[in-house]
Coordinates of C-alpha atoms and ligand atoms in Angstrom, one line a residue:
X818 CA -10.8 -33.4 3.8
X819 CA -13.1 -31.7 1.0
X820 CA -12.5 -28.7 2.6
X821 CA -8.9 -28.8 3.4
X822 CA -7.9 -29.7 0.1
X823 CA -10.2 -26.8 -1.4
X824 CA -8.7 -24.2 1.0
X825 CA -4.9 -25.4 0.5
X826 CA -5.4 -25.6 -3.3
X827 CA -6.9 -21.8 -3.3
X828 CA -4.3 -20.6 -0.7
X829 CA -1.5 -21.9 -3.2
X830 CA -3.2 -20.1 -6.0
X831 CA -3.5 -16.9 -3.9
X832 CA 0.1 -17.0 -3.4
X833 CA 1.1 -17.4 -7.1
X834 CA -1.4 -14.3 -7.7
X835 CA 0.3 -12.3 -5.1
X836 CA 3.3 -12.8 -6.9
X837 CA 2.2 -11.2 -10.1
X838 CA -0.3 -8.4 -8.3
X839 CA 0.3 -5.6 -6.3
X840 CA -0.8 -5.8 -2.6
X841 CA -3.4 -3.2 -2.9
X842 CA -4.7 -5.4 -6.0
X843 CA -4.7 -8.6 -3.6
X844 CA -6.2 -6.8 -0.6
X845 CA -9.1 -5.3 -2.7
X846 CA -10.2 -8.1 -5.0
X847 CA -8.4 -11.5 -4.1
X848 CA -8.6 -11.5 -0.4
X849 CA -12.3 -11.3 -0.2
X850 CA -13.0 -14.0 -2.5
X851 CA -14.1 -17.5 -0.9
X852 CA -13.1 -20.8 -2.5
X853 CA -16.3 -22.5 -2.9
X854 CA -16.2 -26.0 -4.5
X855 CA -13.0 -27.7 -6.3
X856 CA -13.3 -30.7 -8.7
X857 CA -11.0 -32.3 -11.1
X858 CA -12.5 -29.9 -13.8
X859 CA -13.7 -26.8 -11.8
X860 CA -12.8 -24.5 -9.2
X861 CA -15.8 -22.3 -7.9
X862 CA -15.3 -19.0 -6.3
X863 CA -17.4 -16.4 -4.5
X864 CA -17.0 -13.0 -4.6
X865 CA -19.1 -10.8 -2.1
X866 CA -20.2 -8.7 -4.6
X867 CA -21.9 -8.7 -8.3
X868 CA -19.3 -5.8 -9.0
X869 CA -16.3 -7.5 -7.7
X870 CA -17.3 -10.4 -9.5
X871 CA -17.4 -8.5 -12.7
X872 CA -14.4 -6.8 -12.2
X873 CA -12.4 -10.0 -11.2
X874 CA -13.6 -11.9 -14.5
X875 CA -12.9 -8.9 -16.6
X876 CA -9.3 -8.0 -15.3
X877 CA -8.0 -10.9 -13.4
X878 CA -9.5 -14.1 -14.9
X879 CA -6.4 -15.2 -17.4
X880 CA -4.0 -15.0 -14.0
X881 CA -6.5 -17.0 -12.3
X882 CA -6.4 -19.6 -14.7
X883 CA -2.9 -19.5 -15.1
X884 CA -2.1 -19.8 -11.4
X885 CA -4.5 -22.5 -11.1
X886 CA -2.8 -24.3 -13.8
X887 CA 0.5 -23.9 -12.3
X888 CA -0.9 -25.2 -9.0
X889 CA -2.8 -28.1 -9.8
X890 CA -1.6 -28.7 -13.5
X891 CA -5.1 -29.3 -14.7
X892 CA -7.2 -26.7 -17.4
X893 CA -9.7 -26.0 -14.5
X894 CA -12.6 -23.9 -15.5
X895 CA -13.1 -21.1 -12.8
X896 CA -16.5 -20.3 -11.9
X897 CA -17.1 -16.8 -10.2
X898 CA -20.4 -16.2 -8.6
X899 CA -21.1 -13.5 -5.9
X900 CA -22.4 -14.7 -2.7
X901 CA -25.8 -12.9 -2.5
X902 CA -26.4 -14.7 -5.8
X903 CA -25.6 -18.0 -4.4
X904 CA -28.1 -17.4 -1.2
X905 CA -30.9 -16.6 -4.0
X906 CA -30.0 -19.6 -6.1
X907 CA -30.1 -21.7 -2.9
X908 CA -33.8 -20.8 -2.5
X909 CA -34.7 -21.0 -5.9
X910 CA -32.6 -23.6 -7.9
X911 CA -30.1 -25.5 -6.6
X912 CA -29.5 -27.6 -9.9
X913 CA -27.9 -24.7 -11.8
X914 CA -24.8 -22.7 -11.5
X915 CA -24.9 -19.5 -13.4
X916 CA -22.2 -17.4 -14.2
X917 CA -19.9 -20.0 -15.6
X918 CA -16.8 -18.4 -17.1
X919 CA -16.1 -21.5 -19.8
X920 CA -19.5 -22.7 -20.7
X921 CA -18.6 -26.3 -20.8
X922 CA -17.8 -26.8 -16.9
X923 CA -19.5 -29.8 -15.7
X924 CA -19.9 -28.4 -11.9
X925 CA -23.5 -29.7 -11.0
X926 CA -22.1 -32.8 -9.2
X927 CA -19.4 -31.8 -6.9
X928 CA -16.7 -34.8 -6.3
X929 CA -14.1 -34.9 -4.0
X930 CA -11.0 -34.1 -5.8
X931 CA -7.6 -35.8 -5.0
X932 CA -4.2 -34.1 -6.3
X933 CA -3.5 -37.5 -7.9
X934 CA -6.7 -37.0 -10.1
X935 CA -4.8 -34.0 -11.7
X936 CA -3.1 -35.2 -15.1
X937 CA 0.7 -35.6 -14.7
X938 CA 1.7 -35.6 -18.0
X939 CA 2.8 -31.9 -19.1
X940 CA 5.3 -32.4 -21.6
X941 CA 5.9 -28.9 -23.0
X942 CA 4.1 -28.4 -26.2
X943 CA 5.7 -27.1 -29.3
X944 CA 4.4 -23.3 -30.3
X945 CA 1.8 -23.0 -33.2
X946 CA 2.5 -20.4 -35.8
X947 CA 0.4 -17.3 -35.3
X948 CA -0.5 -18.3 -31.8
X949 CA -1.0 -15.3 -29.5
X950 CA -2.3 -17.1 -26.5
X951 CA 0.8 -16.4 -24.2
X952 CA 0.0 -12.5 -24.7
X953 CA -2.5 -10.4 -22.9
X954 CA -4.5 -8.5 -25.2
X955 CA -4.7 -5.5 -23.2
X956 CA -1.0 -4.9 -23.5
X957 CA -0.3 -3.5 -27.1
X958 CA 1.1 -0.4 -28.5
X959 CA -2.2 1.4 -28.7
X960 CA -2.7 1.3 -24.8
X961 CA 0.6 2.3 -23.9
X962 CA 1.3 5.9 -23.1
X963 CA 4.7 7.5 -24.0
X964 CA 6.4 10.1 -22.0
X965 CA 10.2 11.2 -21.3
X966 CA 10.7 8.4 -18.9
X967 CA 9.9 5.7 -21.6
X968 CA 10.0 7.5 -25.1
X969 CA 13.4 5.6 -26.1
X970 CA 12.3 2.1 -24.9
X971 CA 9.0 2.6 -26.7
X972 CA 10.4 3.7 -30.0
X973 CA 13.4 0.9 -29.7
X974 CA 10.4 -1.7 -29.2
X975 CA 8.4 -0.4 -32.1
X976 CA 11.5 -1.0 -34.3
X977 CA 11.8 -4.4 -33.2
X978 CA 8.4 -5.3 -33.4
X979 CA 8.5 -3.7 -37.1
X980 CA 11.4 -5.4 -38.3
X981 CA 12.2 -8.6 -36.0
X982 CA 15.6 -10.1 -35.7
X983 CA 16.8 -7.0 -38.2
X984 CA 17.3 -4.2 -35.8
X985 CA 18.2 -4.9 -32.3
X986 CA 19.0 -8.4 -31.2
X987 CA 18.7 -9.2 -28.4
X988 CA 16.6 -6.4 -27.3
X989 CA 17.2 -6.0 -23.4
X990 CA 14.7 -3.7 -21.3
X991 CA 15.2 -3.2 -17.8
X992 CA 13.6 -0.7 -15.0
X993 CA 12.2 -0.7 -11.9
X994 CA 8.7 -2.8 -10.7
X995 CA 5.4 -2.0 -12.9
X996 CA 7.0 0.7 -14.9
X997 CA 5.8 -0.9 -18.4
X998 CA 8.3 -3.6 -19.3
X999 CA 5.9 -6.5 -19.6
X1000 CA 3.4 -4.1 -21.3
X1001 CA 6.0 -3.5 -23.8
X1002 CA 7.0 -7.0 -24.6
X1003 CA 3.5 -8.0 -25.2
X1004 CA 3.0 -5.0 -27.5
X1005 CA 6.1 -6.1 -29.5
X1006 CA 4.5 -9.4 -29.5
X1007 CA 1.2 -8.6 -30.8
X1008 CA 2.6 -6.2 -33.4
X1009 CA 4.8 -9.0 -34.8
X1010 CA 2.1 -11.4 -35.2
X1011 CA -0.2 -8.9 -36.9
X1012 CA 2.6 -8.3 -39.4
X1013 CA 3.8 -11.9 -40.0
X1014 CA 0.6 -14.0 -38.9
X1015 CA 2.9 -17.3 -39.2
X1016 CA 5.7 -16.4 -36.9
X1017 CA 5.8 -18.6 -33.6
X1018 CA 5.9 -16.0 -30.6
X1019 CA 6.4 -17.0 -27.1
X1020 CA 6.0 -14.8 -24.1
X1021 CA 7.4 -16.5 -21.1
X1022 CA 8.5 -15.4 -17.3
X1023 CA 12.0 -16.7 -16.8
X1024 CA 10.6 -18.5 -13.6
X1025 CA 8.3 -20.5 -15.9
X1026 CA 11.1 -21.2 -18.1
X1027 CA 12.9 -22.8 -15.1
X1028 CA 9.8 -24.6 -14.1
X1029 CA 9.4 -26.3 -17.4
X1030 CA 12.9 -27.1 -17.5
X1031 CA 12.8 -28.6 -14.0
X1032 CA 9.7 -30.7 -15.1
X1033 CA 10.9 -31.8 -18.2
X1034 CA 13.8 -33.1 -16.7
X1035 CA 11.9 -34.7 -14.1
X1036 CA 9.3 -36.1 -16.6
X1037 CA 12.4 -37.4 -18.8
X1038 CA 11.4 -35.2 -21.7
X1039 CA 14.0 -32.4 -22.0
X1040 CA 13.8 -32.9 -25.9
X1041 CA 10.1 -31.8 -25.8
X1042 CA 11.5 -28.8 -23.9
X1043 CA 14.4 -27.8 -26.3
X1044 CA 12.2 -28.6 -29.2
X1045 CA 9.6 -26.0 -27.9
X1046 CA 12.2 -23.3 -27.2
X1047 CA 14.5 -23.7 -30.2
X1048 CA 11.9 -23.7 -32.7
X1049 CA 10.4 -20.4 -32.3
X1050 CA 10.6 -16.9 -34.3
X1051 CA 10.3 -14.8 -31.3
X1052 CA 11.2 -15.3 -27.4
X1053 CA 10.2 -12.8 -25.1
X1054 CA 11.7 -13.7 -21.7
X1055 CA 10.5 -11.5 -18.7
X1056 CA 12.2 -11.0 -15.5
X1057 CA 15.4 -12.6 -16.4
X1058 CA 16.6 -11.7 -12.9
X1059 CA 15.6 -14.5 -11.7
X1060 CA 17.6 -16.6 -13.5
X1061 CA 20.8 -15.4 -11.0
X1062 CA 22.0 -18.2 -8.8
X1063 CA 20.0 -20.8 -11.2
X1064 CA 23.3 -22.2 -12.9
X1065 CA 21.6 -25.2 -14.7
X1066 CA 18.8 -22.8 -16.1
X1067 CA 21.4 -20.4 -17.3
X1068 CA 23.0 -23.0 -19.0
X1069 CA 20.1 -24.2 -20.7
X1070 CA 19.2 -20.7 -21.5
X1071 CA 22.4 -19.9 -22.9
X1072 CA 21.9 -22.8 -25.4
X1073 CA 18.4 -21.6 -26.4
X1074 CA 19.7 -18.2 -27.0
X1075 CA 22.5 -19.3 -29.0
X1076 CA 20.3 -21.7 -31.3
X1077 CA 17.8 -18.9 -31.9
X1078 CA 20.5 -16.1 -32.5
X1079 CA 22.3 -18.4 -34.9
X1080 CA 19.1 -19.0 -36.7
X1081 CA 18.2 -14.9 -37.1
X1082 CA 15.4 -15.1 -34.6
X1083 CA 14.3 -12.3 -32.1
X1084 CA 14.9 -12.5 -28.9
X1085 CA 13.6 -10.1 -26.3
X1086 CA 14.6 -9.9 -22.5
X1087 CA 13.4 -7.6 -19.5
X1088 CA 15.1 -7.6 -16.2
X1089 CA 14.3 -5.3 -13.0
X1090 CA 18.2 -4.0 -13.5
X1091 CA 21.1 -3.7 -15.9
X1092 CA 22.7 -7.1 -17.0
X1093 CA 26.0 -6.0 -15.3
X1094 CA 23.9 -5.7 -12.0
X1095 CA 22.5 -9.2 -12.2
X1096 CA 24.5 -11.0 -9.4
X1097 CA 25.7 -14.8 -10.2
X1098 CA 24.9 -14.3 -14.3
X1099 CA 27.4 -16.2 -15.9
X1100 CA 29.6 -13.6 -17.9
X1101 CA 28.7 -15.4 -21.6
X1102 CA 25.0 -14.8 -21.0
X1103 CA 25.8 -11.2 -19.8
X1104 CA 27.7 -10.6 -22.8
X1105 CA 25.4 -12.1 -25.2
X1106 CA 22.7 -9.7 -23.8
X1107 CA 25.2 -6.7 -24.8
X1108 CA 25.2 -7.8 -28.4
X1109 CA 21.9 -6.0 -28.9
X1110 CA 20.4 -2.9 -27.6
X1111 CA 20.0 -2.4 -23.9
X1112 CA 17.3 0.0 -22.7
X1113 CA 16.0 1.2 -19.4
X1114 CA 12.7 2.3 -18.6
X1115 CA 12.4 5.3 -16.2
X1116 CA 9.7 6.3 -13.4
X1117 CA 7.2 8.4 -15.4
X1118 CA 6.7 12.1 -14.5
X1119 CA 3.3 13.6 -13.1
X1120 CA 2.1 14.6 -17.0
X1121 CA 2.4 11.0 -17.7
X1122 CA 1.0 9.4 -15.0
X1123 CA -1.9 11.5 -15.4
X1124 CA -2.1 10.6 -19.1
X1125 CA -1.8 6.8 -18.0
X1126 CA -5.0 7.3 -15.9
X1127 CA -6.6 9.2 -18.5
X1128 CA -6.2 6.1 -21.0
X1129 CA -7.1 3.5 -18.3
X1130 CA -10.3 5.4 -17.7
X1131 CA -11.0 5.7 -21.3
X1132 CA -10.3 1.9 -21.9
X1133 CA -12.4 0.8 -19.1
X1134 CA -15.4 3.5 -19.8
X1135 CA -15.1 5.4 -16.5
X1136 CA -16.0 8.7 -15.7
X1137 CA -13.2 10.3 -13.6
X1138 CA -12.8 13.8 -12.6
X1139 CA -9.7 15.5 -13.7
X1140 CA -8.4 16.7 -10.0
X1141 CA -9.0 12.9 -8.8
X1142 CA -6.8 11.7 -11.3
X1143 CA -4.0 14.7 -10.5
X1144 CA -4.7 13.6 -7.0
X1145 CA -3.8 9.9 -7.6
X1146 CA -1.0 10.6 -9.8
X1147 CA 0.7 13.1 -7.4
X1148 CA 0.8 10.5 -4.5
X1149 CA 1.9 7.3 -6.6
X1150 CA 4.8 8.4 -8.6
X1151 CA 7.1 5.3 -8.9
X1152 CA 4.7 2.2 -10.0
X1153 CA 2.1 2.2 -12.7
X1154 CA 0.7 -0.8 -11.3
X1155 CA 0.0 0.9 -8.0
X1156 CA -1.3 3.7 -9.8
X1157 CA -3.8 1.8 -11.7
X1158 CA -4.6 -0.2 -8.5
X1159 CA -5.1 3.1 -6.9
X1160 CA -7.8 4.2 -9.6
X1161 CA -9.6 1.0 -9.4
X1162 CA -9.6 1.1 -5.7
X1163 CA -11.4 4.1 -5.9
X1164 CA -13.8 3.3 -8.8
X1165 CA -14.5 0.2 -6.5
X1166 CA -15.1 2.4 -3.5
X1167 CA -17.3 4.5 -5.0
X1168 CA -19.6 1.8 -6.7
X1169 CA -19.9 -0.1 -3.5
X1170 CA -20.7 2.9 -1.4
X1171 CA -23.1 4.2 -4.4
X1172 CA -21.3 7.7 -4.2
X1173 CA -20.1 10.0 -7.0
X1174 CA -16.6 10.3 -7.3
X1175 CA -14.8 13.3 -5.6
X1176 CA -11.3 14.2 -4.2
X1177 CA -12.5 13.6 -0.8
X1178 CA -14.0 10.0 -1.8
X1179 CA -10.7 9.1 -3.1
X1180 CA -9.0 10.2 -0.3
X1181 CA -11.2 8.4 1.8
X1182 CA -10.8 5.1 -0.6
X1183 CA -6.8 5.5 -0.5
X1184 CA -6.5 6.3 3.2
X1185 CA -5.0 3.2 4.2
X1186 CA -2.9 2.8 1.0
X1187 CA -1.3 6.1 1.6
X1188 CA -0.7 5.8 5.4
X1189 CA 0.7 2.4 5.1
X1190 CA 2.9 3.5 2.6
X1191 CA 5.3 5.2 5.2
X1192 CA 8.4 5.6 3.3
X1193 CA 6.1 7.7 0.7
X1194 CA 8.4 10.7 -0.3
X1195 CA 7.2 14.2 -0.9
X1196 CA 7.5 14.7 -4.6
X1197 CA 7.7 18.3 -6.3
X1198 CA 4.6 17.4 -8.1
X1199 CA 2.7 16.6 -4.8
X1200 CA 3.9 20.1 -3.6
X1201 CA 2.9 21.8 -6.8
X1202 CA -0.7 20.0 -6.5
X1203 CA -1.4 20.8 -3.0
X1204 CA -0.3 24.3 -3.3
X1205 CA -2.4 25.2 -6.3
X1206 CA -5.4 23.7 -5.1
X1207 CA -5.0 25.7 -1.6
X1208 CA -4.7 28.7 -3.5
X1209 CA -7.5 27.3 -6.1
X1210 CA -5.3 27.9 -9.0
X1211 CA -4.3 25.5 -11.8
X1212 CA -0.8 23.8 -11.8
X1213 CA -0.4 25.0 -15.4
X1214 CA -0.8 28.7 -13.9
X1215 CA 1.6 27.9 -11.0
X1216 CA 4.3 27.2 -13.5
X1217 CA 3.3 29.8 -16.0
X1218 CA 5.6 32.7 -17.2
X1219 CA 2.8 35.1 -15.6
X1220 CA 3.8 37.4 -12.6
X1221 CA 0.7 38.8 -11.1
X1222 CA 0.5 39.0 -7.1
X1223 CA -2.4 36.1 -7.1
X1224 CA 0.4 33.8 -8.9
X1225 CA 3.4 35.0 -8.0
X1226 CA 3.0 34.6 -4.0
X1227 CA 1.7 30.8 -4.2
X1228 CA 4.5 30.3 -6.7
X1229 CA 6.9 31.4 -4.3
X1230 CA 5.6 29.4 -1.5
X1231 CA 5.5 26.3 -3.7
X1232 CA 9.3 26.5 -4.5
X1233 CA 9.8 27.2 -0.9
X1234 CA 8.0 24.0 0.3
X1235 CA 9.8 22.0 -2.6
X1236 CA 13.2 23.1 -1.1
X1237 CA 12.0 22.7 2.4
X1238 CA 10.4 19.2 1.8
X1239 CA 12.4 17.5 -0.7
X1240 CA 16.0 16.7 -1.4
X1241 CA 15.7 18.1 -5.1
X1242 CA 18.3 20.6 -6.3
X1243 CA 17.7 24.2 -6.9
X1244 CA 17.9 23.7 -10.6
X1245 CA 15.6 20.7 -10.7
X1246 CA 12.9 23.1 -8.8
X1247 CA 13.6 26.1 -11.2
X1248 CA 12.9 23.5 -13.9
X1249 CA 9.7 22.3 -13.0
X1250 CA 8.3 25.8 -12.2
X1251 CA 8.1 26.5 -16.0
X1252 CA 12.1 26.0 -16.5
X1253 CA 12.9 29.1 -14.3
X1254 CA 16.5 29.8 -13.1
X1255 CA 17.9 28.3 -9.9
X1256 CA 18.4 32.1 -8.7
X1257 CA 14.6 32.6 -9.1
X1258 CA 14.1 29.8 -6.4
X1259 CA 16.5 31.3 -4.2
X1260 CA 15.1 34.3 -4.1
X1261 CA 11.5 32.9 -3.6
X1262 CA 13.0 30.5 -0.7
X1263 CA 14.8 33.9 0.9
X1264 CA 11.5 36.0 0.7
X1265 CA 9.2 33.5 2.3
X1266 CA 11.8 32.6 5.1
X1267 CA 12.1 36.0 6.0
X1268 CA 8.5 36.8 5.6
X1269 CA 7.4 33.7 8.0
X1270 CA 9.7 35.7 10.9
X1271 CA 7.5 38.6 10.8
X1272 CA 4.2 37.7 8.7
X1273 CA 2.0 35.3 11.4
X1274 CA -0.5 34.6 8.9
X1275 CA 2.2 33.5 6.6
X1276 CA 3.7 31.2 9.0
X1277 CA 0.5 29.6 9.7
X1278 CA -0.3 29.0 5.9
X1279 CA 3.1 27.3 5.5
X1280 CA 2.4 25.2 8.4
X1281 CA -0.9 24.4 7.3
X1282 CA 0.5 23.4 3.8
X1283 CA 3.5 21.4 5.2
X1284 CA 0.9 19.3 7.2
X1285 CA -1.5 18.4 4.2
X1286 CA 1.8 17.7 2.1
X1287 CA 3.1 15.4 4.7
X1288 CA -0.1 13.8 6.0
X1289 CA -2.6 13.4 3.3
Ligands
ATP1204 N1 3.4 3.7 -20.4 C1 2.5 2.8 -20.1 N2 1.2 3.1 -20.7 C2 0.0 2.6 -20.0 N3 -0.2 1.6 -19.1 C3 1.2 1.4 -18.5 C4 2.4 1.9 -19.0 N4 3.6 1.2 -18.5 C5 2.7 0.6 -17.5 N5 1.4 0.2 -17.6 C6 0.6 -0.6 -16.9 O1 1.1 -0.7 -15.4 C7 0.9 -2.4 -15.3 C8 2.4 -2.3 -14.8 O2 3.2 -2.8 -16.2 P1 4.1 -4.0 -16.4 O3 3.5 -5.1 -15.8 O4 4.5 -3.9 -17.9 O5 5.1 -3.7 -15.8 P2 6.6 -4.4 -15.4 O6 7.7 -3.0 -15.5 O7 6.8 -5.5 -16.2 O8 6.8 -4.6 -13.8 P3 7.4 -5.8 -13.1 O9 8.9 -5.3 -13.0 O10 6.8 -6.2 -11.8 O11 7.5 -7.1 -14.2 C9 0.1 -2.7 -16.3 O12 -1.0 -2.9 -16.2 C10 0.6 -1.9 -17.5 O13 -0.2 -2.1 -18.6

């Protein structure tokens, strides 16, 4: 019974976490966790290594705390220990459990919990001025890397942060999964609080907004809900697309929006698509969103992806060789969460196997990630990266203006492969090879296709490169 409750609770928590983390992160860090004990005040989890314990504590603790609260409605302390440490402990001293995340957790005596033990009264509490607890401290403007794909959204976000409710209200950001919308929203929240420590700032996902609304109605406390949401200075609502098909929540959000907007309070919204593409979003809500500024975030180019990995490595104090970053960045091109996940997977792999990080090690660590991802498309950057590494030249040389044979030949091969293996247009290919004209690409393509017919060695090189590009 005790175990059944423990496992069922952890399963529920895991499900919540899976909604907010990538599959790669879940497989690498969360799936190996073993739930150990559950009391009315604490959940104890076991990890296979010290490294994973540290990593989870550093990166996923807040998410686990939030998910466990969502599931149990109790503010549980989360205690993480690594298995081997627990084995040693059992031999040495069973009265103490080390590595307690919140020091006050009373975990020595494990009682069998029952769901009814968890507190039921969760009336929404009003937001306190200056409270930044709904914001992730890592998501700031300082840690956000800008590139062509997000420059406009970043500039607009900064303007909103510097003059809340004065420039763009509402401020609506949209873009694909894992491209930095949440990061920018939190960054706005932090900056506003820095400049206006007395403001009430609340970040919330639209899913949580819906749940709170439902709970407040169930508990007969709709007024507390309204008090909470209509008395803030800055409301940040993430993933608004989840409100589609939820008529009652849309109605409530509409009134919240109006009250805040009329009172000249800032509203910031994110979505995975443009408001006009959110099905069953009420027209009056859609038109409200269009009052302010709507901006999109695109997938980052290779340069930005490498810069993001560099920044991440710097922030985490990790030493990662440049070619490994290029290797990862050229393979994951449309989700920054996946990109970061790949880097941490490589770090974990190197640490667990006690091996230095090389491109080969990265390939080994990410083998399953890349092969599972069958729909991975060949990108222009991937072709450039593989061709330049094959000919032992830098990408910068590959795209440079210089025309010496040792550069011109690999460049023509790369252009040929870009044309063969991607759907990109000739002008686009020319553009990423140092802004060359499309006729240069046609010339390169014709030269290599002709050459392959008479030159066996060239033909083999092309086949080998094609395999590398498609199969790695
Ligand atoms: N430009 C960037 N610079 C640095 N880190 C970034 C950047 N863009 C995204 N990230 C990081 O990528 C991860 C995913 O970003 P985020 O959660 O903001 O994406 P999202 O667009 O909100 O995704 P979703 O649609 O799934 O909610 C975060 O760890 C974030 O810090």
